[in-house]
Every structure is written in structure tokens, then in C-alpha cells.
C-alpha positions in Angstrom: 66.0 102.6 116.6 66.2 100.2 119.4 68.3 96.6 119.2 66.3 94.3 120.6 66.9 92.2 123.5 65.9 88.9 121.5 66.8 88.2 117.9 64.1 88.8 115.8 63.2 86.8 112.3 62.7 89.9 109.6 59.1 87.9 108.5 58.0 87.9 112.0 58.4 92.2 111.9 55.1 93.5 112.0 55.8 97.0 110.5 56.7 98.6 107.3 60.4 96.9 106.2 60.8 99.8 103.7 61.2 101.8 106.2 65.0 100.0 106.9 66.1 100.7 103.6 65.3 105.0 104.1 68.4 104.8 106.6 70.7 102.6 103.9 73.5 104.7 103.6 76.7 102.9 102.9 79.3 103.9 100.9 76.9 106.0 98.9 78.8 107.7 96.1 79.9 104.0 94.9 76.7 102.5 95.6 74.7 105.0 93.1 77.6 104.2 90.7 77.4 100.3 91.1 73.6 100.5 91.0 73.3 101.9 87.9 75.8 100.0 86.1 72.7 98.5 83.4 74.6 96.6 80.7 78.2 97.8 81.8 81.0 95.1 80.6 82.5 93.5 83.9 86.2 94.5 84.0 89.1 93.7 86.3 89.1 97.5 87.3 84.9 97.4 87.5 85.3 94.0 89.4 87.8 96.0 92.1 85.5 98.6 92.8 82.5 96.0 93.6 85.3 94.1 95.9 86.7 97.7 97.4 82.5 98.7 98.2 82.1 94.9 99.9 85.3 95.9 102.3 84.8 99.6 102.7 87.8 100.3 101.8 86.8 102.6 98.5 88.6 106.0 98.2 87.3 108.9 96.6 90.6 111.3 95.8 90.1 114.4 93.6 91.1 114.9 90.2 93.6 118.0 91.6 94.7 115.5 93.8 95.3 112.9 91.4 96.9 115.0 89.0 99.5 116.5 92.4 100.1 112.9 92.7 100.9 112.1 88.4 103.5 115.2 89.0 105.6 112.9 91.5 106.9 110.8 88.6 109.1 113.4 87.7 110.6 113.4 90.9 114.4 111.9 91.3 115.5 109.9 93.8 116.5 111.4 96.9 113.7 113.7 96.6 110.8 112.4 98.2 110.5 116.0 101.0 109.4 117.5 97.9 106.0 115.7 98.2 105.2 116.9 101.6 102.5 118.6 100.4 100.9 115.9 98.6 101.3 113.4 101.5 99.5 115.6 103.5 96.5 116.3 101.0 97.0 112.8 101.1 96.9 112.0 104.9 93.5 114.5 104.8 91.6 112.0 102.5 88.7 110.2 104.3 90.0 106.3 104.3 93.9 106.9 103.6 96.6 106.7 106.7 100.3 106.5 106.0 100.3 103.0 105.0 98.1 103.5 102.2 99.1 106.8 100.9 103.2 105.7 100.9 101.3 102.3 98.9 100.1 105.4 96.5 103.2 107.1 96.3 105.0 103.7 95.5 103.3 103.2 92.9 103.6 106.2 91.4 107.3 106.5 91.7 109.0 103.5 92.9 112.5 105.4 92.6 111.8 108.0 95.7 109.2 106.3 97.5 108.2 103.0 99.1 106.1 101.5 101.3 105.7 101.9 105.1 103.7 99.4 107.2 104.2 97.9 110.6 106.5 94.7 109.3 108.8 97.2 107.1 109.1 99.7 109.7 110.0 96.9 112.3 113.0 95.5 110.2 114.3 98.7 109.7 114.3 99.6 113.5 113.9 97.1 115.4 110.9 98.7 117.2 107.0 98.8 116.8 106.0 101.2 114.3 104.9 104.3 116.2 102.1 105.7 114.7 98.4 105.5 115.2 95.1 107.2 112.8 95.0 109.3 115.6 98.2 110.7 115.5 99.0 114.1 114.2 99.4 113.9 110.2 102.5 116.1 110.2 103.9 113.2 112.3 102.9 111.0 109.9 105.1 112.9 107.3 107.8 113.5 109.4 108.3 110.1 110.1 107.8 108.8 106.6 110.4 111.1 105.4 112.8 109.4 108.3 112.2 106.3 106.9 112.7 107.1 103.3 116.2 108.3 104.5 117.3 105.3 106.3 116.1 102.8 103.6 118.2 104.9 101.4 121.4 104.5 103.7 120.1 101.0 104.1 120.2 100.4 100.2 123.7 102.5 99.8 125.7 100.4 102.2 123.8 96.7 101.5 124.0 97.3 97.8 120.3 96.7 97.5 117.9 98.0 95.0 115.5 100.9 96.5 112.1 100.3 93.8 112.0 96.3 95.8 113.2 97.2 99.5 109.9 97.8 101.1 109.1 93.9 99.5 112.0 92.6 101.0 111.4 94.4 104.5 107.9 92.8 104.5 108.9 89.3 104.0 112.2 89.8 106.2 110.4 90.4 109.1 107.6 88.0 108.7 110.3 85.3 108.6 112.9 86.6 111.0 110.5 88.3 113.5 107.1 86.4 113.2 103.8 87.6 113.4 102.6 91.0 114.7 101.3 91.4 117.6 98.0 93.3 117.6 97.0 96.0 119.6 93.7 96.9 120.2 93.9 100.5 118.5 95.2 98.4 115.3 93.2 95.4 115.2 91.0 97.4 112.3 93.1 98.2 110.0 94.8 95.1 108.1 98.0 96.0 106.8 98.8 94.2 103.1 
């Protein structure tokens, strides 16, 4: 369909409307889901999914997935290569770059992983973080791994607890570095 040159009022569109709603096709798993919810009891967790379909930001991960991901809480700290595997599956999920998958991994084991995002990753080396959704996801891996090793050093010789580090990276850098400056290949993703 064309965009016309002029802004048009939908009441002054002479044809068929319905015809606008035959090419609706946002987020469409959720949507069925949200549309049929009938006398459903609003919950925080129902309320998050209505807020996660209004920013397209909804991820669909499946259950083998999910249950890969439940086996990294037996994991011990130090041994976060073992879930290279997982990150990957991970990284391959439509809607889920390394920011959000190591937010996952936290989460699920806060001993052996935390969270990587363009403030943390700045504190730690004094650089822009390197990585783009284009870039290659065994990259991704490789250089989340990295990371995980120097915060662990960085813990060791500071005397600082691992399961809070990536919280205290964050709000380092936003104090001691400022703001981020945004490139245009980043300025779609918001970052926590």
C-alpha cells in the first residue's frame, strides 16, 4: 500500500477499513494469547506480558530451552564456559542479544554469571563495548566469557562480591564516566 503524500483523516477514507486490519500482524503469538484472556485475573506476571507486547520486546524461548537454562543453577562459580552451548541457543532466539541473554543467565545463577551491557563493559575496560546484533554470535560468547573472567580477577583482588558486580559496574560508570554516547547502529536497543 501506498503512504500518501498528505495526511489523511481515517473518516475521510472512502474504502473498506477492514481491510487494514487483514494485514495486522504484530506480535501475533501474544496477541491471540492477550485477546482471549475473557475473565482472566490481572497479575503482576499477566500485567508484564501486556507491558512486554506494548514495547515489542516479548520473547518466546522453548520449553527445552528453558529447561537448558534451569540446568545452569547447578553450575559453580568459575564455570560459566560450560554454558556455551546455552548462550548460543540463546544468542539464536528471535529478540535476545548478549545483553539480554547474560540478564537471563544472571538471574538464573548469580554465582557464575552477570550482566554485560555497554556501561558495565566500559568500567571494566575502559573502552566502548565492541559488539553489535550484527556481529557474529560466537563473538558474542567469546567475549562474554572474557568478561566473566576479568570481573572474577576484578572481584579476587578488590575483595568485592561477584552476585552484585555487574550493579556496581552500571552505576560506576554512570557516575564516573557520564552518559553513553549513542551510535547510530545502537540507538534501538535501550540497554536497562
Amino acid at each position: 500500500m501506498k503512504i500518501a503524500a498528505t495526511l489523511m483523516k481515517v473518516t475521510d477514507f472512502d474504502g473498506q477499513l477492514n481491510q487494514f486490519l487483514v494485514q495486522y500482524s504484530y506480535q501475533p503469538n501474544l496477541t491471540n494469547y492477550l485477546d482471549h484472556l475473557n475473565e482472566a485475573r490481572f497479575s503482576q506476571s499477566l500485567l508484564n506480558e501486556v507491558v512486554l507486547w506494548k514495547v515489542n520486546r516479548f520473547v518466546r524461548i522453548e520449553a527445552e530451552l528453558l529447561n537448558l537454562i534451569d540446568g545452569l543453577a547447578a553450575l559453580n562459580a568459575g564455570e560459566h564456559r560450560q554454558a556455551e552451548g546455552v548462550l548460543l541457543a540463546l544468542l539464536e532466539t528471535r529478540g535476545i542479544d548478549l545483553s539480554m541473554a547474560s540478564t537471563i543467565l544472571r538471574f538464573r545463577n548469580p554465582s557464575v554469571f552477570q550482566i554485560i551491557d555497554r556501561h558495565a563493559y566500559r568500567s571494566v575496560y575502559d573502552d566502548h563495548y565492541p559488539l553489535y546484533p550484527c556481529s557474529p554470535p560466537a563473538r558474542k560468547v567469546f567475549c562474554y566469557f572474557d568478561y566473566i573472567d576479568e570481573l572474577i580477577r576484578l572481584c579476587q583482588q578488590r575483595h568485592l562480591a561477584f552476585i552484585t558486580i555487574d550493579r556496581l559496574l552500571y552505576e560506576f560508570d554512570k557516575k564516573i564516566n557520564g552518559g553513553l554516547r549513542k551510535s547510530a547502529s545502537l540507538r534501538s536497543g535501550a540497554r536497562r
